[in-house]
Amino acid sequence: MQALFFLRSRSALLDALEASVDDSAVKPSTLIAILALAYLAPCVPLRSQAIAPAQIALINGYQPIWWKEAVVYQVYPRSFKDSNGDGIGDIPGITSKLDYLQKLGVNVIWLSPHYDSPNADNGYDIRDYRKVMAEFGTMADFDAMLAGIKQRHMRLIIDLVVNHTSDEHHWFVESRKSKENPYRDYYFWRDGKPGPAGPDGKPTTLPPNNDPSFFSGSAWQFDPATSQYYLHYFAVKQPDLNWDNPKVREEVYSLMRFWLDKGVDGFRMDVIPLISKNPAFPDLTPDQLHNYGNAYANGPHMHDYLQEMNRNVMAKYDVMTVGEALGISLEQTPLIVGDNRRELNMIFNFDAIRSNRDGIKLKPFDLATIKSIYTRHSEVLGKHDWDTVFLSNHDNPRLVSTFGDDSPEFRIPSAKLLATMLLTLRGTPFLYQGDELGMTNYPFKNIADFDDIEVKNAYKAQVLTGKIPEETFIANLRHTSRDNSRTPMQWDTSANGGFTTAPKPWLAENPNYAEINAASEVADPNSIYNYTSKLIALRRAHQVFVYGDYKDLDPENKSIFIYTRALGAERYLVALNFSSGPVAYTLPASVKVNSLIMSNLDTTGLVTGTLNLAGWEARIYKLR
């Protein structure tokens, strides 16, 4: 038995457990000792398959598990907290604010990319998967942060960005050296098509096909070293990995084990539906070009590769996995998240978050549309599937500025209303840093105010070519740019909102930090922060908000969102007024209100069949 204490990784420990379980002659004392070691070892949970699902009592038909009951908080490290005064957020800065997150009540932190990167796309271009970005700190800093998270009974998931790497990654540096290089097939290299003669009369080449990049221009980049093109669905410095190469897949699984063996609790998987490509790369049709994200997703071997990843890695750990499901429809979702599929736990479906967007343009918000989306989710996703609930992240503008009313009069009540909705709907809720403060969009004035490569490339492609007037371009991006969510966290009223002691942060602080900041909100019992904390506690105390049935009582109403959550005899009503004006709403005769549980306006008074809702008011009632 002493040899067992030298098992350093979770996988090695659990292999020993499985071997013992499989050995019919194993002594009971040995099995008990192994189980005790697995239980006591820090950050070494049993493999999820070690406990048969049939042994766990279902709740309303759902298999209960920790990641379904979690509330996730996304941290964008560059913008969260700077600890060393260089103007860039870092890992020790995150560690210094763990008490703040614990007090809020979240129990899973999602950390956006922290890996070594040249930052062509703010860390989503990874140069070394096993190294921490120097601007963010060291591996010792990461380990200290992870230990602090565990000590506070929280968990950590990290970004897994494996559709592409940086062009400075060792694999690509080697790959581009020659066609015979052992790493050549780690990426997609193709000959170009013959093009017209150039000004000098010499023949030219065109990209292998008409695939566009998400960041403007062609998805193919010519490389003169070998006179071939390489594929990059995103920035030129983000070449796509060739998952058809089994060596690539094993490299990915190896780096996943590296972080899981450290104690990380899972992954948010960046653009994971794009990992499988059609190697013939035919031209996209005009219809496909209209929505090329859908054309790139769901390739011929996507499910094979996700199942292999699960089999080789995730099934051996107690993890949470959530995929950024670009191009995956709601109807296709069960094929990825179904219990019997053994692929991912959850995915992000973008129907709701993009319901008021048309490219870079912001459309008027239509409540009936978003309600219909949530109803469709409840109908399509069954007891063996699981959903996510989110309306903000690092790639989208600020929550209250987009779906609420960020005017001085209604910013606070509308931010609380949105929190009420997110934390009482079906699925695991995801909050983005600053949502709990009601942080707002930044008042962008010109192109120099933006940092995002997507914006800069679009400016070159659309404004400098005369397709869109600059004023129109800036006016649209003021509402929809993802830089809105990347402005630094507003901690207090000191210079730069307490984010950094540097004269200038990497991205400008929103000038309203004097009015909107964490210090004032933590101290104010009526703040958005403390209201959100109460909601999280309510969700944790009542499984009806996790596993309960959902029903929209008035789908066509343009200003009132009113729905029930029911689990056995426990039933709740959530009433949300998505307008600035008062509404007298009469409940259906079948709905009998018992007591008011919460209101974002501290409403009191008689409980009747008519709800007199103020502008942007949210209420939660217990039903008879």
Coordinates of C-alpha atoms in Angstrom, one line a residue:
M1 CA 0.0 0.0 0.0
Q2 CA 2.9 2.4 0.7
A3 CA 3.6 2.5 -3.1
L4 CA 0.2 4.1 -3.6
F5 CA 1.3 7.3 -1.8
F6 CA 3.8 7.9 -4.6
L7 CA 1.0 8.2 -7.2
R8 CA 1.3 11.8 -8.3
S9 CA -1.5 12.3 -10.9
R10 CA -5.2 11.8 -10.6
S11 CA -5.2 9.5 -13.6
A12 CA -2.5 7.2 -12.0
L13 CA -4.4 7.1 -8.7
L14 CA -7.7 6.3 -10.4
D15 CA -6.1 3.7 -12.6
A16 CA -5.0 1.9 -9.4
L17 CA -8.5 2.1 -8.1
E18 CA -10.0 0.7 -11.2
A19 CA -7.4 -2.1 -11.3
S20 CA -8.3 -3.0 -7.7
V21 CA -12.0 -3.0 -8.5
D22 CA -11.4 -5.2 -11.5
D23 CA -9.4 -7.7 -9.3
S24 CA -11.8 -10.1 -7.8
A25 CA -9.1 -11.2 -5.3
V26 CA -8.4 -7.8 -3.9
K27 CA -8.4 -7.5 -0.2
P28 CA -11.2 -5.3 1.3
S29 CA -8.6 -3.5 3.4
T30 CA -6.6 -2.6 0.2
L31 CA -9.8 -1.3 -1.6
I32 CA -10.7 0.8 1.5
A33 CA -7.3 2.3 1.7
I34 CA -7.3 3.2 -2.0
L35 CA -10.8 4.8 -1.7
A36 CA -9.6 6.7 1.4
L37 CA -6.6 8.0 -0.5
A38 CA -8.8 9.1 -3.4
Y39 CA -11.1 10.9 -1.0
L40 CA -8.4 12.6 1.1
A41 CA -5.9 13.6 -1.7
P42 CA -6.4 17.3 -2.4
C43 CA -8.0 18.1 -5.7
V44 CA -8.2 14.4 -6.7
P45 CA -11.8 13.6 -7.3
L46 CA -13.0 10.1 -8.4
R47 CA -13.5 9.5 -12.0
S48 CA -17.1 10.3 -13.0
Q49 CA -17.5 6.7 -14.3
A50 CA -16.5 5.2 -11.0
I51 CA -20.0 5.8 -9.7
A52 CA -22.7 4.2 -11.8
P53 CA -25.4 6.8 -12.7
A54 CA -28.1 4.3 -11.9
Q55 CA -27.1 4.5 -8.2
I56 CA -27.9 8.2 -8.0
A57 CA -31.5 9.2 -7.4
L58 CA -32.9 11.3 -10.2
I59 CA -34.4 14.7 -9.5
N60 CA -37.4 15.3 -11.8
G61 CA -35.9 12.9 -14.3
Y62 CA -32.4 14.6 -14.2
Q63 CA -29.2 13.0 -13.0
P64 CA -28.0 15.5 -10.3
I65 CA -24.4 16.6 -10.6
W66 CA -22.3 19.6 -9.3
W67 CA -21.9 21.4 -12.6
K68 CA -25.7 21.5 -13.2
E69 CA -26.1 23.2 -9.8
A70 CA -23.1 25.6 -10.3
V71 CA -23.1 29.4 -10.9
V72 CA -20.2 30.2 -13.1
Y73 CA -18.3 33.5 -13.1
Q74 CA -16.1 34.3 -16.1
V75 CA -12.8 36.1 -15.4
Y76 CA -11.0 37.9 -18.3
P77 CA -7.5 38.0 -16.7
R78 CA -6.2 41.0 -18.7
S79 CA -9.0 43.2 -17.4
F80 CA -9.7 41.8 -13.9
K81 CA -7.0 43.1 -11.5
D82 CA -3.4 44.3 -12.0
S83 CA -1.2 43.4 -9.0
N84 CA 2.2 44.8 -10.2
G85 CA 1.4 48.1 -11.8
D86 CA 2.2 47.3 -15.4
G87 CA -1.4 48.2 -16.5
I88 CA -2.3 44.6 -17.3
G89 CA -4.4 42.3 -15.2
D90 CA -2.7 39.2 -13.9
I91 CA -3.1 36.0 -11.9
P92 CA -2.0 37.4 -8.5
G93 CA -4.6 40.1 -9.0
I94 CA -7.2 37.4 -9.4
T95 CA -6.0 35.6 -6.3
S96 CA -6.3 38.9 -4.4
K97 CA -10.0 39.1 -5.2
L98 CA -11.1 35.5 -4.5
D99 CA -12.8 36.6 -1.3
Y100 CA -14.9 39.0 -3.3
L101 CA -16.0 36.2 -5.6
Q102 CA -16.7 33.8 -2.7
K103 CA -18.8 36.5 -1.0
L104 CA -20.8 36.9 -4.2
G105 CA -21.6 33.2 -4.0
V106 CA -20.3 31.8 -7.3
N107 CA -18.8 28.4 -7.1
V108 CA -17.1 28.0 -10.5
I109 CA -14.6 30.4 -12.0
W110 CA -14.0 30.3 -15.7
L111 CA -10.6 31.7 -16.6
S112 CA -10.2 33.0 -20.1
P113 CA -6.8 32.1 -21.7
H114 CA -3.8 32.5 -19.4
Y115 CA -1.3 30.7 -21.6
D116 CA 1.9 32.0 -23.2
S117 CA 0.8 34.1 -26.3
P118 CA 2.0 36.9 -28.6
N119 CA -1.5 38.3 -28.1
A120 CA -2.6 38.8 -31.7
D121 CA -6.1 37.9 -30.4
N122 CA -5.7 38.6 -26.6
G123 CA -4.5 35.2 -25.7
Y124 CA -6.6 33.1 -28.0
D125 CA -3.4 32.6 -30.1
I126 CA -1.4 30.2 -27.9
R127 CA 2.3 29.8 -28.3
D128 CA 2.8 27.4 -25.4
Y129 CA 0.0 25.5 -23.7
R130 CA 2.1 24.5 -20.7
K131 CA 3.3 27.9 -19.9
V132 CA 1.7 30.9 -18.2
M133 CA 1.7 34.2 -20.1
A134 CA 4.6 36.3 -18.7
E135 CA 2.3 39.3 -18.4
F136 CA 0.0 37.3 -16.2
G137 CA 2.6 35.8 -13.9
T138 CA 4.2 32.4 -13.4
M139 CA 3.1 28.8 -13.0
A140 CA 3.7 29.3 -9.2
D141 CA 1.2 32.1 -9.3
F142 CA -1.3 29.9 -11.1
D143 CA -0.8 27.1 -8.6
A144 CA -1.3 29.6 -5.7
M145 CA -4.5 30.9 -7.4
L146 CA -5.8 27.4 -7.8
A147 CA -5.1 26.5 -4.2
G148 CA -6.9 29.7 -3.1
I149 CA -9.9 28.7 -5.2
K150 CA -10.0 25.2 -3.7
Q151 CA -9.6 26.5 -0.1
R152 CA -12.7 28.6 -0.7
H153 CA -14.7 25.5 -1.9
M154 CA -14.8 26.8 -5.5
R155 CA -13.7 25.2 -8.7
L156 CA -11.8 26.4 -11.7
I157 CA -12.3 25.7 -15.4
I158 CA -10.0 27.1 -18.0
D159 CA -10.2 27.9 -21.7
L160 CA -9.2 25.1 -24.1
V161 CA -8.2 26.7 -27.4
V162 CA -7.3 23.9 -29.8
N163 CA -9.0 24.7 -33.1
H164 CA -5.9 26.8 -33.8
T165 CA -2.6 27.8 -32.3
S166 CA -0.3 30.9 -32.6
D167 CA 1.9 30.9 -35.7
E168 CA 4.7 31.2 -33.1
H169 CA 3.9 27.9 -31.6
H170 CA 6.7 25.3 -32.0
W171 CA 4.5 23.1 -34.1
F172 CA 3.8 25.8 -36.7
V173 CA 7.3 27.1 -36.7
E174 CA 8.5 23.7 -37.7
S175 CA 5.5 23.0 -40.0
R176 CA 6.2 26.0 -42.2
K177 CA 9.9 25.1 -42.7
S178 CA 9.4 22.5 -45.4
K179 CA 6.8 20.2 -46.9
E180 CA 8.7 17.2 -45.5
N181 CA 8.9 18.5 -41.9
P182 CA 7.4 16.0 -39.4
Y183 CA 5.0 18.8 -38.2
R184 CA 3.8 19.7 -41.7
D185 CA 0.5 17.8 -41.3
Y186 CA -0.2 19.4 -37.9
Y187 CA -1.8 22.1 -40.0
F188 CA -3.7 22.5 -43.3
W189 CA -1.4 23.4 -46.2
R190 CA -2.7 23.5 -49.7
D191 CA -1.5 24.7 -53.2
G192 CA -3.2 27.7 -54.5
K193 CA -5.4 27.9 -57.6
P194 CA -4.0 29.4 -60.8
G195 CA -4.7 33.1 -61.0
P196 CA -4.5 35.7 -63.7
A197 CA -1.2 37.0 -65.0
G198 CA 0.3 39.7 -62.9
P199 CA 1.5 43.2 -64.1
D200 CA 4.9 41.6 -65.0
G201 CA 3.2 38.9 -67.0
K202 CA 4.0 36.1 -64.6
P203 CA 1.3 33.8 -63.4
T204 CA -0.2 34.4 -60.0
T205 CA -2.0 32.1 -57.5
L206 CA -5.3 32.4 -55.7
P207 CA -6.3 30.9 -52.4
P208 CA -7.3 27.2 -52.5
N209 CA -11.0 28.1 -52.1
N210 CA -13.3 31.0 -51.1
D211 CA -13.4 30.4 -47.4
P212 CA -13.5 33.7 -45.6
S213 CA -11.9 34.4 -42.2
F214 CA -14.0 35.5 -39.3
F215 CA -11.6 38.4 -38.9
S216 CA -12.0 39.7 -42.5
G217 CA -10.3 38.6 -45.8
S218 CA -9.5 35.1 -47.0
A219 CA -9.1 32.2 -44.5
W220 CA -5.9 31.2 -46.5
Q221 CA -2.5 32.9 -46.1
F222 CA 0.2 32.4 -48.7
D223 CA 3.6 31.4 -47.2
P224 CA 6.5 32.0 -49.6
A225 CA 8.8 29.6 -47.8
T226 CA 7.1 26.6 -49.4
S227 CA 4.8 28.5 -51.9
Q228 CA 1.7 27.0 -50.3
Y229 CA -1.2 28.5 -48.3
Y230 CA -2.2 27.6 -44.7
L231 CA -5.7 27.8 -43.3
H232 CA -6.7 30.3 -40.6
Y233 CA -10.4 30.7 -39.8
F234 CA -9.4 33.6 -37.5
A235 CA -6.4 35.9 -37.5
V236 CA -3.5 35.3 -39.9
K237 CA -1.4 34.5 -36.8
Q238 CA -3.9 31.8 -35.8
P239 CA -3.3 28.8 -38.1
D240 CA -5.9 26.0 -37.8
L241 CA -4.8 22.6 -36.4
N242 CA -5.3 19.5 -38.5
W243 CA -7.4 17.2 -36.2
D244 CA -7.4 14.5 -38.8
N245 CA -3.8 13.9 -37.8
P246 CA -3.9 11.5 -34.7
K247 CA -0.6 13.0 -33.4
V248 CA -2.4 16.4 -33.1
R249 CA -5.2 14.8 -31.2
E250 CA -2.9 13.1 -28.8
E251 CA -0.9 16.3 -28.3
V252 CA -4.2 18.0 -27.3
Y253 CA -5.2 15.2 -24.9
S254 CA -1.8 15.3 -23.3
L255 CA -2.0 19.0 -22.6
M256 CA -5.5 18.5 -21.2
R257 CA -4.2 15.9 -18.8
F258 CA -1.4 18.3 -17.8
W259 CA -3.9 20.9 -16.5
L260 CA -6.4 18.4 -15.0
D261 CA -3.6 16.7 -13.1
K262 CA -2.9 20.1 -11.6
G263 CA -6.4 20.1 -10.2
V264 CA -8.3 22.2 -12.8
D265 CA -12.0 21.1 -12.9
G266 CA -12.7 21.3 -16.6
F267 CA -12.7 23.3 -19.8
R268 CA -14.6 25.9 -21.7
M269 CA -13.8 24.8 -25.3
D270 CA -13.2 27.6 -27.8
V271 CA -15.0 27.2 -31.2
I272 CA -14.9 23.4 -30.6
P273 CA -17.4 22.6 -33.4
L274 CA -14.8 23.8 -36.0
I275 CA -12.2 21.1 -35.2
S276 CA -13.2 18.8 -38.1
K277 CA -12.8 20.0 -41.7
N278 CA -13.6 18.6 -45.1
P279 CA -10.1 18.0 -46.3
A280 CA -11.2 18.6 -49.9
F281 CA -12.1 22.2 -49.1
P282 CA -14.7 22.8 -51.8
D283 CA -15.8 26.4 -52.5
L284 CA -18.6 27.6 -50.3
T285 CA -22.0 28.1 -52.0
P286 CA -23.6 31.6 -52.0
D287 CA -26.0 30.4 -49.3
Q288 CA -23.1 29.0 -47.2
L289 CA -21.2 32.3 -47.6
H290 CA -24.1 34.1 -46.0
N291 CA -23.5 32.2 -42.8
Y292 CA -20.1 30.6 -43.1
G293 CA -19.9 29.8 -39.4
N294 CA -22.5 27.2 -39.9
A295 CA -20.7 25.9 -42.9
Y296 CA -17.4 25.5 -40.9
A297 CA -19.1 23.7 -38.0
N298 CA -20.2 20.1 -37.6
G299 CA -17.5 18.7 -39.8
P300 CA -17.4 15.0 -40.9
H301 CA -15.5 13.8 -37.8
M302 CA -16.5 16.3 -35.1
H303 CA -18.5 13.8 -33.0
D304 CA -15.9 11.1 -33.5
Y305 CA -13.2 13.4 -32.1
L306 CA -15.3 14.7 -29.2
Q307 CA -16.1 11.2 -28.2
E308 CA -12.5 10.2 -28.4
M309 CA -11.5 13.2 -26.3
N310 CA -14.1 12.2 -23.7
R311 CA -13.0 8.6 -23.7
N312 CA -9.3 9.3 -23.5
V313 CA -9.4 12.3 -21.1
M314 CA -12.7 13.6 -19.6
A315 CA -14.1 10.3 -18.6
K316 CA -11.1 9.8 -16.3
Y317 CA -11.8 12.9 -14.3
D318 CA -14.7 14.6 -12.5
V319 CA -14.9 17.6 -14.8
M320 CA -17.2 20.2 -16.3
T321 CA -17.0 20.8 -20.0
V322 CA -18.8 23.5 -22.0
G323 CA -18.3 24.1 -25.7
E324 CA -18.5 27.4 -27.5
A325 CA -21.0 26.0 -30.1
L326 CA -20.5 28.3 -33.1
G327 CA -22.6 26.9 -35.9
I328 CA -24.5 24.3 -33.9
S329 CA -28.3 24.6 -34.0
L330 CA -30.6 23.9 -31.0
E331 CA -31.8 20.7 -32.8
Q332 CA -28.2 19.5 -33.1
T333 CA -27.4 20.2 -29.5
P334 CA -28.5 16.8 -28.0
L335 CA -26.0 15.1 -30.2
I336 CA -23.2 16.9 -28.3
V337 CA -24.6 17.2 -24.8
G338 CA -26.8 14.1 -24.5
D339 CA -25.9 11.8 -21.5
N340 CA -25.5 8.8 -23.8
R341 CA -23.3 10.7 -26.3
R342 CA -20.3 11.0 -24.0
E343 CA -19.1 14.2 -25.6
L344 CA -19.6 17.4 -23.7
N345 CA -21.7 18.4 -20.7
M346 CA -23.0 21.7 -22.1
I347 CA -22.6 24.1 -25.0
F348 CA -23.2 27.8 -25.5
N349 CA -26.0 28.4 -27.9
F350 CA -26.0 32.0 -29.2
D351 CA -29.6 32.4 -30.3
A352 CA -30.5 34.5 -27.2
I353 CA -27.4 36.6 -26.9
R354 CA -27.5 37.4 -30.6
S355 CA -31.2 37.9 -30.8
N356 CA -30.9 41.7 -31.1
R357 CA -27.9 41.7 -33.5
D358 CA -27.5 42.0 -37.2
G359 CA -23.7 41.7 -37.7
I360 CA -22.2 44.8 -36.1
K361 CA -25.6 46.5 -36.0
L362 CA -27.8 46.5 -32.9
K363 CA -31.5 45.7 -33.5
P364 CA -34.3 46.8 -31.2
F365 CA -34.7 44.2 -28.4
D366 CA -37.8 42.1 -28.8
L367 CA -38.9 40.3 -25.6
A368 CA -41.2 37.9 -27.4
T369 CA -38.3 36.7 -29.5
I370 CA -36.1 35.9 -26.6
K371 CA -38.9 34.2 -24.7
S372 CA -39.6 32.0 -27.7
I373 CA -35.9 31.0 -27.6
Y374 CA -36.1 29.9 -24.0
T375 CA -39.3 28.0 -24.6
R376 CA -37.8 26.2 -27.6
H377 CA -34.8 25.2 -25.4
S378 CA -37.1 23.7 -22.8
E379 CA -38.9 21.8 -25.6
V380 CA -35.9 20.5 -27.5
L381 CA -33.6 19.7 -24.6
G382 CA -34.9 16.8 -22.6
K383 CA -34.0 15.1 -19.3
H384 CA -30.8 13.7 -20.7
D385 CA -29.5 17.1 -22.0
W386 CA -28.4 20.2 -20.1
D387 CA -28.5 23.9 -21.0
T388 CA -26.6 27.0 -20.3
V389 CA -28.0 30.5 -19.5
F390 CA -26.0 33.5 -20.4
L391 CA -26.3 36.9 -22.1
S392 CA -22.8 38.2 -21.7
N393 CA -19.2 37.2 -22.1
H394 CA -15.8 38.5 -23.3
D395 CA -17.0 38.5 -27.0
N396 CA -20.2 40.6 -26.4
P397 CA -21.1 44.0 -25.2
R398 CA -22.2 44.8 -21.6
L399 CA -25.3 43.0 -20.3
V400 CA -27.2 46.0 -18.9
S401 CA -26.4 48.2 -22.0
T402 CA -27.6 45.5 -24.4
F403 CA -30.6 43.9 -22.8
G404 CA -31.5 46.4 -20.0
D405 CA -31.5 50.2 -19.7
D406 CA -28.2 51.8 -18.7
S407 CA -29.7 55.2 -18.1
P408 CA -29.1 56.6 -14.6
E409 CA -32.8 56.0 -13.7
F410 CA -33.0 52.4 -14.7
R411 CA -29.5 50.9 -14.8
I412 CA -29.7 49.4 -11.3
P413 CA -33.3 48.0 -11.5
S414 CA -32.7 46.6 -15.0
A415 CA -29.4 45.0 -14.1
K416 CA -31.1 43.4 -11.1
L417 CA -34.0 42.2 -13.3
L418 CA -31.5 40.6 -15.8
A419 CA -29.8 38.8 -12.9
T420 CA -33.1 37.6 -11.7
M421 CA -33.9 36.1 -15.1
L422 CA -30.4 34.5 -15.6
L423 CA -30.4 32.9 -12.1
T424 CA -34.0 31.5 -12.3
L425 CA -34.1 30.1 -15.8
R426 CA -33.3 26.5 -16.9
G427 CA -29.7 25.6 -17.2
T428 CA -26.3 26.5 -15.6
P429 CA -26.0 30.3 -15.4
F430 CA -22.9 32.1 -16.5
L431 CA -22.1 35.6 -15.3
Y432 CA -19.4 37.8 -16.8
Q433 CA -17.1 39.9 -14.7
G434 CA -18.8 43.3 -13.9
D435 CA -22.3 42.0 -14.5
E436 CA -22.7 41.9 -10.7
L437 CA -21.9 45.7 -10.7
G438 CA -24.0 46.7 -13.6
M439 CA -21.0 47.9 -15.6
T440 CA -21.9 49.6 -18.9
N441 CA -20.6 49.9 -22.5
Y442 CA -17.7 52.3 -23.1
P443 CA -18.3 55.6 -24.9
F444 CA -16.1 54.9 -27.9
K445 CA -15.4 58.0 -30.1
N446 CA -13.0 56.8 -32.8
I447 CA -11.1 53.8 -34.1
A448 CA -8.1 54.6 -31.8
D449 CA -10.2 53.8 -28.8
F450 CA -10.5 50.1 -29.9
D451 CA -8.1 47.3 -29.2
D452 CA -9.9 44.4 -30.8
I453 CA -8.3 42.8 -33.9
E454 CA -11.7 42.0 -35.3
V455 CA -12.7 45.7 -35.2
K456 CA -9.4 46.8 -36.7
N457 CA -9.6 44.4 -39.6
A458 CA -13.2 45.2 -40.2
Y459 CA -12.3 48.9 -40.2
K460 CA -9.7 48.3 -43.0
A461 CA -12.1 46.1 -45.0
Q462 CA -15.2 48.3 -44.7
V463 CA -14.3 51.9 -43.8
L464 CA -11.0 52.4 -45.6
T465 CA -12.5 50.8 -48.8
G466 CA -15.4 53.2 -48.6
K467 CA -18.1 50.6 -48.0
I468 CA -19.3 52.1 -44.7
P469 CA -18.9 55.7 -43.5
E470 CA -16.6 55.9 -40.5
E471 CA -19.3 57.6 -38.3
T472 CA -21.7 54.7 -39.0
F473 CA -19.1 52.1 -38.3
I474 CA -18.1 53.7 -34.9
A475 CA -21.8 54.3 -34.0
N476 CA -22.6 50.6 -34.5
L477 CA -19.5 49.3 -32.7
R478 CA -20.2 51.6 -29.8
H479 CA -23.1 49.2 -29.1
T480 CA -21.8 45.8 -30.2
S481 CA -18.0 45.7 -29.9
R482 CA -16.5 43.1 -27.7
D483 CA -14.1 45.7 -26.3
N484 CA -17.1 46.9 -24.3
S485 CA -16.8 43.9 -22.1
R486 CA -13.0 44.0 -21.9
T487 CA -12.6 47.4 -20.3
P488 CA -11.0 46.9 -16.8
M489 CA -13.0 46.0 -13.7
Q490 CA -14.1 48.9 -11.7
W491 CA -13.0 48.2 -8.1
D492 CA -13.1 51.6 -6.4
T493 CA -13.0 55.4 -6.9
S494 CA -9.2 55.7 -7.1
A495 CA -7.4 56.4 -10.3
N496 CA -8.2 53.9 -13.1
G497 CA -11.0 52.5 -10.9
G498 CA -8.5 50.7 -8.7
F499 CA -7.7 48.3 -11.5
T500 CA -4.0 49.4 -11.7
T501 CA -1.5 51.8 -10.2
A502 CA 0.0 52.3 -13.7
P503 CA -0.6 55.7 -15.3
K504 CA -2.5 54.0 -18.1
P505 CA -4.2 50.6 -18.3
W506 CA -3.9 48.4 -21.4
L507 CA -7.5 49.4 -22.3
A508 CA -9.1 52.6 -21.1
E509 CA -11.2 52.3 -17.9
N510 CA -14.9 53.3 -18.3
P511 CA -15.1 56.9 -17.0
N512 CA -18.1 56.1 -14.9
Y513 CA -16.1 54.1 -12.4
A514 CA -16.6 56.8 -9.8
E515 CA -20.3 55.9 -9.7
I516 CA -20.1 52.2 -10.6
N517 CA -17.5 50.2 -8.6
A518 CA -17.2 47.1 -6.4
A519 CA -16.2 48.9 -3.2
S520 CA -19.4 51.0 -3.0
E521 CA -21.6 48.0 -4.1
V522 CA -20.2 45.6 -1.6
A523 CA -20.9 48.1 1.2
D524 CA -24.4 48.9 0.0
P525 CA -27.0 46.2 1.0
N526 CA -29.3 47.4 -1.8
S527 CA -26.6 47.1 -4.6
I528 CA -26.7 45.0 -7.7
Y529 CA -23.8 42.9 -6.2
N530 CA -25.7 42.1 -3.0
Y531 CA -28.9 41.4 -4.8
T532 CA -27.1 39.0 -7.1
S533 CA -25.6 37.3 -4.1
K534 CA -29.1 36.8 -2.6
L535 CA -30.3 35.3 -5.9
I536 CA -27.4 32.9 -6.0
A537 CA -28.2 31.8 -2.4
L538 CA -31.9 31.4 -3.3
R539 CA -30.9 29.2 -6.3
R540 CA -28.6 27.1 -4.2
A541 CA -31.3 26.7 -1.4
H542 CA -34.0 25.6 -3.8
Q543 CA -33.4 22.8 -6.4
V544 CA -36.6 23.9 -8.1
F545 CA -34.5 26.6 -9.8
V546 CA -32.1 24.0 -11.1
Y547 CA -34.1 20.9 -11.9
G548 CA -37.6 22.3 -11.9
D549 CA -39.9 22.4 -15.0
Y550 CA -40.2 25.8 -16.8
K551 CA -43.3 27.3 -18.3
D552 CA -43.8 30.7 -19.9
L553 CA -47.3 31.9 -19.0
D554 CA -47.6 34.7 -21.5
P555 CA -45.4 34.1 -24.6
E556 CA -46.7 36.9 -26.7
N557 CA -46.5 39.7 -24.2
K558 CA -44.1 42.4 -25.4
S559 CA -43.1 43.8 -22.1
I560 CA -43.8 41.2 -19.4
F561 CA -41.9 38.0 -19.0
I562 CA -43.7 35.8 -16.5
Y563 CA -42.9 32.1 -15.9
T564 CA -43.1 29.3 -13.4
R565 CA -40.5 26.9 -12.1
A566 CA -42.0 23.7 -10.5
L567 CA -40.5 20.7 -8.8
G568 CA -43.0 18.5 -7.1
A569 CA -45.1 20.5 -4.7
E570 CA -42.6 23.4 -4.8
R571 CA -43.7 26.1 -7.3
Y572 CA -42.4 29.6 -7.9
L573 CA -43.5 32.5 -10.2
V574 CA -41.0 34.9 -11.7
A575 CA -42.4 38.2 -13.0
L576 CA -40.2 40.6 -15.0
N577 CA -41.3 44.0 -16.4
F578 CA -39.0 44.6 -19.4
S579 CA -40.2 48.2 -19.8
S580 CA -39.6 51.6 -18.2
G581 CA -43.3 52.2 -17.6
P582 CA -45.6 50.7 -14.9
V583 CA -47.7 47.7 -15.8
A584 CA -50.8 46.3 -14.0
Y585 CA -50.6 42.6 -14.9
T586 CA -53.5 40.3 -14.0
L587 CA -52.4 36.7 -13.3
P588 CA -54.2 33.7 -14.8
A589 CA -56.9 32.4 -12.6
S590 CA -55.1 29.1 -12.2
V591 CA -52.0 30.9 -10.6
K592 CA -52.4 31.4 -6.9
V593 CA -49.7 33.5 -5.3
N594 CA -48.7 32.6 -1.7
S595 CA -45.9 35.0 -0.7
L596 CA -43.4 37.4 -2.2
I597 CA -39.9 36.0 -1.9
M598 CA -37.8 38.7 -3.6
S599 CA -38.1 42.0 -5.5
N600 CA -35.5 44.2 -7.0
L601 CA -37.4 47.2 -5.8
D602 CA -38.0 46.0 -2.3
T603 CA -41.7 45.8 -3.0
T604 CA -44.1 45.2 -0.1
G605 CA -47.8 45.1 0.3
L606 CA -50.8 42.9 -0.3
V607 CA -50.4 39.8 -2.5
T608 CA -53.2 39.9 -5.0
G609 CA -54.1 38.5 -8.4
T610 CA -53.0 41.7 -10.1
L611 CA -49.3 42.6 -10.0
N612 CA -48.7 46.4 -10.2
L613 CA -45.1 46.3 -11.6
A614 CA -43.0 49.4 -11.7
G615 CA -40.6 50.0 -14.6
W616 CA -38.0 47.3 -14.8
E617 CA -39.3 45.6 -11.7
A618 CA -38.6 41.9 -11.0
R619 CA -40.4 39.8 -8.4
I620 CA -40.2 36.2 -7.3
Y621 CA -43.3 34.7 -5.7
K622 CA -43.9 31.3 -4.0
L623 CA -47.1 29.8 -5.4
R624 CA -49.7 27.8 -3.5

